Short mmCIF file of C-alpha atoms in Angstrom, two decimals:
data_model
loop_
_atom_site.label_atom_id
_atom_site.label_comp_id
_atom_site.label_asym_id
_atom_site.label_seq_id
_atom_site.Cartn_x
_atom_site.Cartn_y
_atom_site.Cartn_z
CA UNK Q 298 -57.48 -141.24 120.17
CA UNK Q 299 -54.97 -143.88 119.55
CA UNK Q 300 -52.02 -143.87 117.24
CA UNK Q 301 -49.11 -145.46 116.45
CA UNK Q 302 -45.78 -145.29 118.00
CA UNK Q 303 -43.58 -145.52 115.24
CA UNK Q 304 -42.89 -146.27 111.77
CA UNK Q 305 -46.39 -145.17 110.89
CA UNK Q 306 -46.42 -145.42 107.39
CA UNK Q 307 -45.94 -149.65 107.58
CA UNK Q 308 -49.69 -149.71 109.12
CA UNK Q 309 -52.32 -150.97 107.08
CA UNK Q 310 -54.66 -150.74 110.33
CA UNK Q 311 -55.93 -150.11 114.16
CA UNK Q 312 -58.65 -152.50 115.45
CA UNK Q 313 -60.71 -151.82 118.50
CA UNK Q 314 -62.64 -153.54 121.37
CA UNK Q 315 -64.75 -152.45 123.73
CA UNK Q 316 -65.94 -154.07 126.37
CA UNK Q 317 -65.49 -157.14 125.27
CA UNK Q 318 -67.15 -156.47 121.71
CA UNK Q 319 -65.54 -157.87 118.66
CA UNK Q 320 -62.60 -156.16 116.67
CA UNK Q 321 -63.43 -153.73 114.41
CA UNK Q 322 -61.54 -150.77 112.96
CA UNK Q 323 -60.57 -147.89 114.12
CA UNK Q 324 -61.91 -144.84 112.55
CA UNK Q 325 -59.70 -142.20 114.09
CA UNK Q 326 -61.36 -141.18 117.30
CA UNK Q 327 -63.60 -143.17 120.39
CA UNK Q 328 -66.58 -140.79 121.71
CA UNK Q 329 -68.28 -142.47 124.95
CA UNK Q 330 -71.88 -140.86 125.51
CA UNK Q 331 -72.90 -142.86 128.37
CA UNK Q 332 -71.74 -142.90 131.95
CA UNK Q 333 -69.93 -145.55 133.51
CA UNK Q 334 -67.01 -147.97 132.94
CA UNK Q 335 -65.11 -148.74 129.40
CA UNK Q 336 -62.54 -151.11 128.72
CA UNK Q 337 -60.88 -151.09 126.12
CA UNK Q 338 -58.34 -152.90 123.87
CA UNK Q 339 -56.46 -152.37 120.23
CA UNK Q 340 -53.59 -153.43 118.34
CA UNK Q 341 -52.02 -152.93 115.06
CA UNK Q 342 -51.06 -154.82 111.79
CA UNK Q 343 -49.17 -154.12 108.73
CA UNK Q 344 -49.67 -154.95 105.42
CA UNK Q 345 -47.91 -158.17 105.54
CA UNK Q 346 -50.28 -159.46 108.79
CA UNK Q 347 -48.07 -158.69 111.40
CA UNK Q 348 -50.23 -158.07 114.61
CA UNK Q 349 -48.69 -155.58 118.07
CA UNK Q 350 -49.41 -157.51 121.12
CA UNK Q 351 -52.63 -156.53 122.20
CA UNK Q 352 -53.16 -153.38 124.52
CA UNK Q 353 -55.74 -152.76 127.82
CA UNK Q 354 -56.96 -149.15 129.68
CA UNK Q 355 -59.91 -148.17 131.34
CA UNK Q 356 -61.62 -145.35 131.20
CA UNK Q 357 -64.50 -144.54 133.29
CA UNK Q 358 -67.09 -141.75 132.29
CA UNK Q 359 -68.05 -139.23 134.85
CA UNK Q 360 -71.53 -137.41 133.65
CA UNK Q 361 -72.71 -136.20 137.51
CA UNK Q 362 -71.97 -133.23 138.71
CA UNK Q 363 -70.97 -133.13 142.64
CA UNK Q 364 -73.33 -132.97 145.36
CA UNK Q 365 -73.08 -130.39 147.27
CA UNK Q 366 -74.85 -129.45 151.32
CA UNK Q 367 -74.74 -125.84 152.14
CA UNK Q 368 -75.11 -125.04 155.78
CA UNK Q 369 -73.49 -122.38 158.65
CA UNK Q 370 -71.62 -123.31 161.25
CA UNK Q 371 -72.10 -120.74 164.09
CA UNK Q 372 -75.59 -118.54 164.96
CA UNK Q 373 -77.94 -118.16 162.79
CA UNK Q 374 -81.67 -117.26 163.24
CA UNK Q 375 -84.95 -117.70 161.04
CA UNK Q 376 -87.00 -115.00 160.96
CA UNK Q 377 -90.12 -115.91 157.85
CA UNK Q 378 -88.37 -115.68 154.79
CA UNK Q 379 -85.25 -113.70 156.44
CA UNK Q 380 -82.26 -115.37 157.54
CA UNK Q 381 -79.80 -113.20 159.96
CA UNK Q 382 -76.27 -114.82 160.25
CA UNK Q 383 -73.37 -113.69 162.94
CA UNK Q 384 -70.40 -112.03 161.78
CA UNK Q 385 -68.33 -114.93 162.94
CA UNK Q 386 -70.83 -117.34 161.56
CA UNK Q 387 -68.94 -119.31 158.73
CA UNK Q 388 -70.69 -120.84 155.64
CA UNK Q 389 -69.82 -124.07 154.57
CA UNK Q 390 -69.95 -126.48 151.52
CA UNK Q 391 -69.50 -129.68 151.95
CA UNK Q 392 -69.59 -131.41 148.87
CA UNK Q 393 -68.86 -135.19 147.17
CA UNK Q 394 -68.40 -136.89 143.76
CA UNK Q 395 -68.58 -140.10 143.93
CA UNK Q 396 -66.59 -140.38 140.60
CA UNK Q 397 -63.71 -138.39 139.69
CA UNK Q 398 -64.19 -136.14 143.13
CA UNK Q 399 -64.43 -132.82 143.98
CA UNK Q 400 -62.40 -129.90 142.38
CA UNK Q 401 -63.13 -126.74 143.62
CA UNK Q 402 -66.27 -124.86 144.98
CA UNK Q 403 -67.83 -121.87 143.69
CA UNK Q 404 -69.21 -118.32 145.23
CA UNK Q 405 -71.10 -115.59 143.02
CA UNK Q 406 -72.22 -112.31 144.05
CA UNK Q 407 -74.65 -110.55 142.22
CA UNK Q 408 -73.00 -110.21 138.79
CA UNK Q 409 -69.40 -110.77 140.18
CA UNK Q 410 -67.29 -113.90 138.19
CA UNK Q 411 -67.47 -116.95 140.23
CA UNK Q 412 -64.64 -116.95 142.70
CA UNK Q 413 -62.98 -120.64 143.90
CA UNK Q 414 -63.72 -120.94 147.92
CA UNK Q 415 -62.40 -123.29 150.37
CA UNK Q 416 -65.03 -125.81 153.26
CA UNK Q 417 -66.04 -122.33 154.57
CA UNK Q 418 -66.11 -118.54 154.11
CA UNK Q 419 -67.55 -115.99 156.41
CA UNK Q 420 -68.92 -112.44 155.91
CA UNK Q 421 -67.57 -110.24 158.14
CA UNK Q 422 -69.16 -107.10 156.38
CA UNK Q 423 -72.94 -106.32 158.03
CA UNK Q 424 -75.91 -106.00 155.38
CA UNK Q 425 -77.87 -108.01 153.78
CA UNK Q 426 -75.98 -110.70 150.96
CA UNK Q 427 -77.78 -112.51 147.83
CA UNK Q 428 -75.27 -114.92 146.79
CA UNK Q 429 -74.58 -117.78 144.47
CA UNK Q 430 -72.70 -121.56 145.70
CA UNK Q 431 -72.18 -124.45 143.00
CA UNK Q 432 -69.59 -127.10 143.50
CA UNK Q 433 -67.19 -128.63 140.08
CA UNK Q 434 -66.11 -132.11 139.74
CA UNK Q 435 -62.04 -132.78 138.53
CA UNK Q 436 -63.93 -133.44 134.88
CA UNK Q 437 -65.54 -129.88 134.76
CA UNK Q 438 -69.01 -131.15 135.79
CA UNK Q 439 -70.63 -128.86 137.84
CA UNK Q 440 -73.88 -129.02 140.43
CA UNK Q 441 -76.44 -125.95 140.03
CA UNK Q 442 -76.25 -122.79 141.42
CA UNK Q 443 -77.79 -122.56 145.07
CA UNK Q 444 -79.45 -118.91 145.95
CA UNK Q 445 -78.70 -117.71 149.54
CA UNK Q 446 -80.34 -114.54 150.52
CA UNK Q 447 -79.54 -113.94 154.38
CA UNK Q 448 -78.57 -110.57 156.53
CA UNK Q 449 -75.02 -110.30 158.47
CA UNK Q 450 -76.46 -108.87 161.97
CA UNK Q 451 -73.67 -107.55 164.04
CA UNK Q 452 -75.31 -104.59 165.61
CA UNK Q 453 -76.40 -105.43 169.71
CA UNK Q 454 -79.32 -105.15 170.69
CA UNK Q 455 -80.98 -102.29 173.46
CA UNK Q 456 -82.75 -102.75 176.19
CA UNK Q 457 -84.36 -100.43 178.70
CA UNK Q 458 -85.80 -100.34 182.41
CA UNK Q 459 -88.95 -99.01 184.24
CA UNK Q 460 -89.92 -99.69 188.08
CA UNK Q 461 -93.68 -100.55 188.37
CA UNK Q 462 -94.65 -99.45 192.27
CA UNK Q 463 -94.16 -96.19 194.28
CA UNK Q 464 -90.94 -94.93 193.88
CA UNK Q 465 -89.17 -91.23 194.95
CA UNK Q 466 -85.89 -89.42 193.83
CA UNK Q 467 -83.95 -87.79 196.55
CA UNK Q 468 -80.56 -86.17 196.17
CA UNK Q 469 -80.01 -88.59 193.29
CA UNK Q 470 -81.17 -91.40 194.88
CA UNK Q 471 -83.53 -93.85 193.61
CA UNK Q 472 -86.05 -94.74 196.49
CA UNK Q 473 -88.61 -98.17 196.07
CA UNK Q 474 -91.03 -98.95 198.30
CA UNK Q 475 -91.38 -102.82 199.30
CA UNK Q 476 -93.55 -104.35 196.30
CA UNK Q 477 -91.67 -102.18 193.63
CA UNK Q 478 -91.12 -104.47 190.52
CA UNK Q 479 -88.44 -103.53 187.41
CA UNK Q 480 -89.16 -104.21 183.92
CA UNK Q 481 -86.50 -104.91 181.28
CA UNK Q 482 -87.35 -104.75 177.80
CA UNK Q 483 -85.30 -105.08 174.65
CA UNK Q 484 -85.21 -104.39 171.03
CA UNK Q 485 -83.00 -105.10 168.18
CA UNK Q 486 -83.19 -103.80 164.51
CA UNK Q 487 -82.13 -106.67 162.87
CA UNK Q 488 -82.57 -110.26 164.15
CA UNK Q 489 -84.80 -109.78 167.07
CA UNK Q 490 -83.84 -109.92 171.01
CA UNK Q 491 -83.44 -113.29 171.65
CA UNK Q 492 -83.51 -112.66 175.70
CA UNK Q 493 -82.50 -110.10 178.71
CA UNK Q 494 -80.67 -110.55 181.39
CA UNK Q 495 -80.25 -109.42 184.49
CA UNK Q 496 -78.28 -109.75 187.97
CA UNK Q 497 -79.28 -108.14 191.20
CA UNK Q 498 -75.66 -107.27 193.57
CA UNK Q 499 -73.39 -110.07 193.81
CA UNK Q 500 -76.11 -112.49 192.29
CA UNK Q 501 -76.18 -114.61 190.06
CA UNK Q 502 -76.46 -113.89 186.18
CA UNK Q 503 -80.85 -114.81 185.37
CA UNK Q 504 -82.52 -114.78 181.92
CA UNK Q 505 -85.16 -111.89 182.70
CA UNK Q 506 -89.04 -113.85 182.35
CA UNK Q 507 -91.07 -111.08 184.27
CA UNK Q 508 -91.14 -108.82 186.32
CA UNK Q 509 -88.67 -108.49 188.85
CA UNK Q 510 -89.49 -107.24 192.69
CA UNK Q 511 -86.62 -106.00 194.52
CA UNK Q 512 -85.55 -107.35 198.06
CA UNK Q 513 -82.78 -105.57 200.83
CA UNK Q 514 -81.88 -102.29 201.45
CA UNK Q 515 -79.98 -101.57 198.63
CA UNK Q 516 -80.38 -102.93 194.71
CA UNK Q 517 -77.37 -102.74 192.37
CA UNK Q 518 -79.08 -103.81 188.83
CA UNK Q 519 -77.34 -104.77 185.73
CA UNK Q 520 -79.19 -105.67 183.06
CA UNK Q 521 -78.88 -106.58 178.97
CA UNK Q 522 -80.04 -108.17 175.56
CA UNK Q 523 -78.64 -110.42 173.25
CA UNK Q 524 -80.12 -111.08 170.16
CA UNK Q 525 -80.79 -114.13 167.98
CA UNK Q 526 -77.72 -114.23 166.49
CA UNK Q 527 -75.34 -114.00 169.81
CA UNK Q 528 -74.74 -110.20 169.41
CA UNK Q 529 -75.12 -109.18 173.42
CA UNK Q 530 -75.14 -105.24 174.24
CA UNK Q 531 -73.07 -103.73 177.37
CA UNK Q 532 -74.38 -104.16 180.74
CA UNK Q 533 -76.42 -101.36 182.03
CA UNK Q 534 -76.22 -100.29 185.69
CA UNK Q 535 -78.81 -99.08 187.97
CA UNK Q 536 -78.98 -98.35 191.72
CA UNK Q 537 -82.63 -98.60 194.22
CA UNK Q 538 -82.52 -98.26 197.74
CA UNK Q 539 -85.46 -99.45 199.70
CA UNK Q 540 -87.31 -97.08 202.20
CA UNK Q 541 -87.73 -99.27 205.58
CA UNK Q 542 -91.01 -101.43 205.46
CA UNK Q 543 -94.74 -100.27 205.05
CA UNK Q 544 -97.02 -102.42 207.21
CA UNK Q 545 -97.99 -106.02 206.87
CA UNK Q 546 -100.95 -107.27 205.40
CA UNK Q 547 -102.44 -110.65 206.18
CA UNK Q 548 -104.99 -111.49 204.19
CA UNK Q 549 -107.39 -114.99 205.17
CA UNK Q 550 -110.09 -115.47 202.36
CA UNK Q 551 -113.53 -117.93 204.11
CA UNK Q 552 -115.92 -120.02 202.34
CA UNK Q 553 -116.31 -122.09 199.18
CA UNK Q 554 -113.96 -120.67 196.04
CA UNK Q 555 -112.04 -121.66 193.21
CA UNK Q 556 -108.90 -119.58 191.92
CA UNK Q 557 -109.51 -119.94 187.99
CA UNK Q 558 -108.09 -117.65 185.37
CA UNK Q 559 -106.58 -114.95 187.61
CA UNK Q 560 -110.29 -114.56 189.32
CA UNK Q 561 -111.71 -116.27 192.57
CA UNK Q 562 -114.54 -117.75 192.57
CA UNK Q 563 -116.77 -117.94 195.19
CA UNK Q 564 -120.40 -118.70 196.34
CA UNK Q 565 -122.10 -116.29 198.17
CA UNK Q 566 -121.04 -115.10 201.61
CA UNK Q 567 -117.48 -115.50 201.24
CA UNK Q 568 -115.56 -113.06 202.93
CA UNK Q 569 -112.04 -111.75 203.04
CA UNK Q 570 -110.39 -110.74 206.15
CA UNK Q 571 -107.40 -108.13 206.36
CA UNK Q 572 -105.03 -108.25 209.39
CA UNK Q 573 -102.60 -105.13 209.33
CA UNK Q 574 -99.39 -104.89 211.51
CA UNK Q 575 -96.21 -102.95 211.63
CA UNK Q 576 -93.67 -103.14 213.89
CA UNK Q 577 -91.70 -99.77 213.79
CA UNK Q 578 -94.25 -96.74 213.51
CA UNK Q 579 -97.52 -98.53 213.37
CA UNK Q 580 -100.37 -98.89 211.13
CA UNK Q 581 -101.66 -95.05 210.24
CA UNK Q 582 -104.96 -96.08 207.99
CA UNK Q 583 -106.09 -98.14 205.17
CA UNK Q 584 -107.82 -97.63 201.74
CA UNK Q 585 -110.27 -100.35 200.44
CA UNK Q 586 -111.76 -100.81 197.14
CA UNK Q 587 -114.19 -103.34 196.51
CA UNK Q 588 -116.33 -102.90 193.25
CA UNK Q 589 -115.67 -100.11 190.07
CA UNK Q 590 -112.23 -98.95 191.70
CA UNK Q 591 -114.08 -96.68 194.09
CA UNK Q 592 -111.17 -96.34 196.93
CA UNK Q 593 -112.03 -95.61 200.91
CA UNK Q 594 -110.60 -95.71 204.08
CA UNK Q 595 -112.00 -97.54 206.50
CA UNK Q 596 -111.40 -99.30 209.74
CA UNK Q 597 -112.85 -102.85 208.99
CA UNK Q 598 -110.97 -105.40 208.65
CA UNK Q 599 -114.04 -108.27 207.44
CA UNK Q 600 -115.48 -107.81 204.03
CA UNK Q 601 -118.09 -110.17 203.06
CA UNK Q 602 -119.53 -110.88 199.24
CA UNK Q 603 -123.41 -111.94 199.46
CA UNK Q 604 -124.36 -110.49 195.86
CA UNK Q 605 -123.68 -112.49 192.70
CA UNK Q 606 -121.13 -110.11 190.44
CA UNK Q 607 -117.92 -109.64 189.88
CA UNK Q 608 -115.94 -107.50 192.26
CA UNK Q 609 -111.99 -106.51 192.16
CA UNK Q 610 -110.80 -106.41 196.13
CA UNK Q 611 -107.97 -103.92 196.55
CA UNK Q 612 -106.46 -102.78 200.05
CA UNK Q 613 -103.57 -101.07 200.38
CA UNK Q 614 -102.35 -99.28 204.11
CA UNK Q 615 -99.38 -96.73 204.99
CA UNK Q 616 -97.43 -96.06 208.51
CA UNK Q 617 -96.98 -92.88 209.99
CA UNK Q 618 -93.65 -92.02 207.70
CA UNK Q 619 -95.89 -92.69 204.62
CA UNK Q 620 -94.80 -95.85 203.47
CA UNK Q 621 -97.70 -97.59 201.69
CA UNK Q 622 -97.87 -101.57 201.74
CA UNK Q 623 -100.50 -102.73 199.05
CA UNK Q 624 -102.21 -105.94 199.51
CA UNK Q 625 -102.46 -108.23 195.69
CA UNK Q 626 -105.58 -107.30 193.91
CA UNK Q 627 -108.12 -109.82 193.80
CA UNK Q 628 -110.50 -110.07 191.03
CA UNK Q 629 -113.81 -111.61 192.55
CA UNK Q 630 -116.86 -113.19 190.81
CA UNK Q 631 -119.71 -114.70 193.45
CA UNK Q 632 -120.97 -117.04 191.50
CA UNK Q 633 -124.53 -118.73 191.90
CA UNK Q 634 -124.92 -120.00 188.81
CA UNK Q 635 -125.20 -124.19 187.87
CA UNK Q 636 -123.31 -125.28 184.98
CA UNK Q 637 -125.49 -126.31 181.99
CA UNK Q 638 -125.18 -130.13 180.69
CA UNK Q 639 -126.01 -131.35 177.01
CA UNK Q 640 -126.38 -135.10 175.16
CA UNK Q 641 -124.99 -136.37 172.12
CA UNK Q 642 -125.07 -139.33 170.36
CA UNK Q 643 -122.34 -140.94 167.47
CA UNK Q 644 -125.06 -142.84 165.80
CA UNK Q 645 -128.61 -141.55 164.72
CA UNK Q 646 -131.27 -141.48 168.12
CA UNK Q 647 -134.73 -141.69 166.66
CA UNK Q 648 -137.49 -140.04 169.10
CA UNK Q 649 -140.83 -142.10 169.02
CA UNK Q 650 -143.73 -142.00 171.84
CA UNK Q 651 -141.36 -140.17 174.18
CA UNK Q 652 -138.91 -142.96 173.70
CA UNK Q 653 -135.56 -142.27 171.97
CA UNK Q 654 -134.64 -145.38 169.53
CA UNK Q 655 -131.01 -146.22 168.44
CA UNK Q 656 -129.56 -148.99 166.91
CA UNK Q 657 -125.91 -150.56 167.96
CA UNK Q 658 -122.80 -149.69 167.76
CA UNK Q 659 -123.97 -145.90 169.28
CA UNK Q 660 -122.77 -143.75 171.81
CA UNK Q 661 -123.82 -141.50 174.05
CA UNK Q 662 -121.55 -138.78 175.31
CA UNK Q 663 -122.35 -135.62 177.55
CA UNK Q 664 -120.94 -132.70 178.05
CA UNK Q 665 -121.15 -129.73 180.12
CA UNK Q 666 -120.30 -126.38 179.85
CA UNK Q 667 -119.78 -123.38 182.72
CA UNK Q 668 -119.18 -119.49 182.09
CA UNK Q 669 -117.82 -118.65 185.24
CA UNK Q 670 -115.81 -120.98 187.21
CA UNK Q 671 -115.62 -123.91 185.20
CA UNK Q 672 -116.76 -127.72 184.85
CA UNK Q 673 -115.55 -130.34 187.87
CA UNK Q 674 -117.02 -132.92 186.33
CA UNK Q 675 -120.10 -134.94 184.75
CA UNK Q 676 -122.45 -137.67 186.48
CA UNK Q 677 -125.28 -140.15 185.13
CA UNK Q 678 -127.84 -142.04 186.49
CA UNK Q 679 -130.03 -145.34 185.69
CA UNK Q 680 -132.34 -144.46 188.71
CA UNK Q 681 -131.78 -140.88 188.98
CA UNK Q 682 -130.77 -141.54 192.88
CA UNK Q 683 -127.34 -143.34 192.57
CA UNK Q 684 -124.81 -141.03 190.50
CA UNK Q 685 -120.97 -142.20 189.17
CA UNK Q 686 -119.17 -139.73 187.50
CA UNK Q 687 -119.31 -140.05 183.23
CA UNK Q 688 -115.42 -140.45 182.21
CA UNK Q 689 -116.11 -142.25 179.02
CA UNK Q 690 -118.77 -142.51 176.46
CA UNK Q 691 -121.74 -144.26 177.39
CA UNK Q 692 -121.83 -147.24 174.98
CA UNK Q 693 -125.18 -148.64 174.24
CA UNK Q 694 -123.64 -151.95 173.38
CA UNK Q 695 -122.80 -152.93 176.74
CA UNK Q 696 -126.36 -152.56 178.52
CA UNK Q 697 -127.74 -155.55 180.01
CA UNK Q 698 -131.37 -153.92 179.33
CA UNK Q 699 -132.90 -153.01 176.26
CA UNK Q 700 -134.25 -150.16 177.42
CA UNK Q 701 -132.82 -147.77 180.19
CA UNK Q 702 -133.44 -144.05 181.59
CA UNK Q 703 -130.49 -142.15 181.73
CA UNK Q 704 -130.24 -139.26 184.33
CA UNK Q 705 -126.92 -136.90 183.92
CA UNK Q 706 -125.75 -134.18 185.28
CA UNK Q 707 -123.12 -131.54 185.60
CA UNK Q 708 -121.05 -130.00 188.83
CA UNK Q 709 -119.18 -126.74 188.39
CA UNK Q 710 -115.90 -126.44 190.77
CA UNK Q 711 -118.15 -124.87 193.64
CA UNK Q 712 -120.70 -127.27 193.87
CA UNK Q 713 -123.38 -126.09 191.80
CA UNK Q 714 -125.53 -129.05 189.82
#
């Protein structure tokens, strides 16, 4: 509004300008609906035509609310729709107005009044929060409300042990036999173990992958989770002490084979041989297993495989004291079996008088496929004598001859065609 300074009652009139528009009278009050920059000048006059010196101000017209980014600074984890949040993790809002600037940011809890917050807040109180954030501009414009639903996880996690292998208690002792392994696993409630960890004596501090086998005469184990959100759980404490050495097993595997998938591989006649040793109280016997876990002792130390099937080798052998040593399983398929090789073509083929007609651009590619050991690769032929290994497309476009015969071929990884 503008009015006059003094001596009102000698006015006759107020004129107005804006931007730059001619003078016209003023009605009592300026309303500015749009956004953006006014100027504006007035002056007076009496009845008797004399004019004020014409006045100038600005006034810029801020519509927008602010913009405002809500993020956490600290550790925070994703879990589908849930979002877990550290106690010490710290929620900020960082917000701008281009315009008249930022005035103050806003928090709502459930049906709470909005309460003013500073760049960050944290919630040091565990559960699970659905809250409110909107940011107001120094003209009362304000941005919408953002929804937060996340969980305050402060609660470590707990983890647990089990030895996989022979073991013995003795007077409170925790006795391993060489090839005992210890598993660690973890759970947490809330935001999920993020990993274990473990250390083995004066060792270094390792983030626990699988198992673990233990080494020396004597183990001290500490072990522990953290979760997703940096919550970490006291160390636990173990102690394994190793009973001496069982004896040693050499094993030497003969003949064509493949390691694939955790199985060997193998063509007939491939044999496994077992040397045994021990260098304190000798080698006392030795159990084999070769096919449906059916366990013997025996005194060979050659086993061949002749018969196509699949056959899980086990040997395991003890000293006189009864310490067993146990050789690594082997899962065996003797395979005799050739891989099986198919065509196919990009474009249309068209069979006529034994004769397979295509037109060009076409391609011709092959593939193989093997159900035990696997594909080594695929070969083709023009003569059916001289073979090159496929490792493209055959492309019809680039033969020199109309017409051609095309041999191919497949080689599994033990030699079978």
């Amino acid at each position: 509004s503008i009015r006059p300074a003094s001596h009102s009652s000698y006015l006759d009139r107020i004129e107005v300008s804006i931007n730059g528009e001619p003078f016209k009278p003023y009605a009592g009050k300026l309303n500015f609906q749009e956004e953006g920059q006014y100027k504006i000048r007035f002056r007076a006059v009496d009845p008797v035509l004399n004019w004020s010196p014409v006045q100038t101000f600005k006034v810029f017209v801020d519509k927008k609310p602010p913009e405002a980014k809500v993020s956490w600074i600290g550790r925070t984890f994703k879990n589908g729709k849930a979002t877990y949040v550290n106690p010490e993790t710290k929620l900020t809002i960082v917000a701008e107005d281009a315009l008249s600037g930022v005035f103050v940011n806003l928090l709502k809890k459930g049906d709470e009044p909005p309460r003013t917050i500073q760049k960050f807040h944290e919630f040091k109180t565990p559960g699970s929060y659905k809250i409110k954030v909107a940011s107001v501009d120094r003209v009362g414009n304000q941005s919408s409300w953002e929804e937060l639903d996340f969980i305050v996880d402060n609660g470590a996690p707990v983890s647990k042990h089990k030895l996989s292998g022979q073991t013995h208690v003795r007077e409170n002792k925790h006795y391993v036999n060489f090839g005992t392994q210890i598993i660690i696993e973890g759970e947490d409630a809330d935001s999920g173990v993020k990993f274990l960890q473990y250390k083995i004596n004066n060792g270094p501090i390792a983030v626990y992958k699988e198992p673990v086998s233990i080494s020396g005469s004597i183990a001290v184990v500490k072990y522990r989770a953290v979760d997703n959100v940096g919550n970490i759980e006291e160390w636990k404490q173990f102690t394994l002490y190793q009973d001496s050495k069982g004896p040693e097993i050499k094993i030497t595997k003969s003949g064509k084979y493949e390691a694939v998938g955790g199985n060997i591989y193998a063509r007939p006649g491939f044999s496994i041989r077992a040397e045994l040793h021990d260098s304190e109280s000798e080698v006392s016997e030795q159990v084999v297993s070769l096919k449906d876990g059916k366990a013997e002792k025996t005194q060979k130390q050659s086993f061949s495989f002749d018969e196509p099937g699949k056959y899980m080798f086990e040997l395991r052998s003890s000293d006189h004291v009864g310490n067993w040593t146990e050789a690594s399983p082997m899962s065996i398929v003797i395979d005799n079996t050739a891989p099986a090789s198919s065509l196919q073509a990009s474009g249309q083929l068209i069979e006529k008088g034994g004769v397979f007609l295509s037109g060009i651009p076409n391609q011709i590619d092959i593939s193989a496929k093997d159900e035990d050991v696997g594909v080594s690769h695929i070969e083709f032929s023009y003569d059916g004598k001289k073979f090159s290994r496929l490792a493209a497309p055959v492309d019809l476009a680039t033969w020199q001859s109309k017409r051609n015969t095309l041999y191919f071929r497949s080689v599994d990884r033990l030699g079978y065609v």
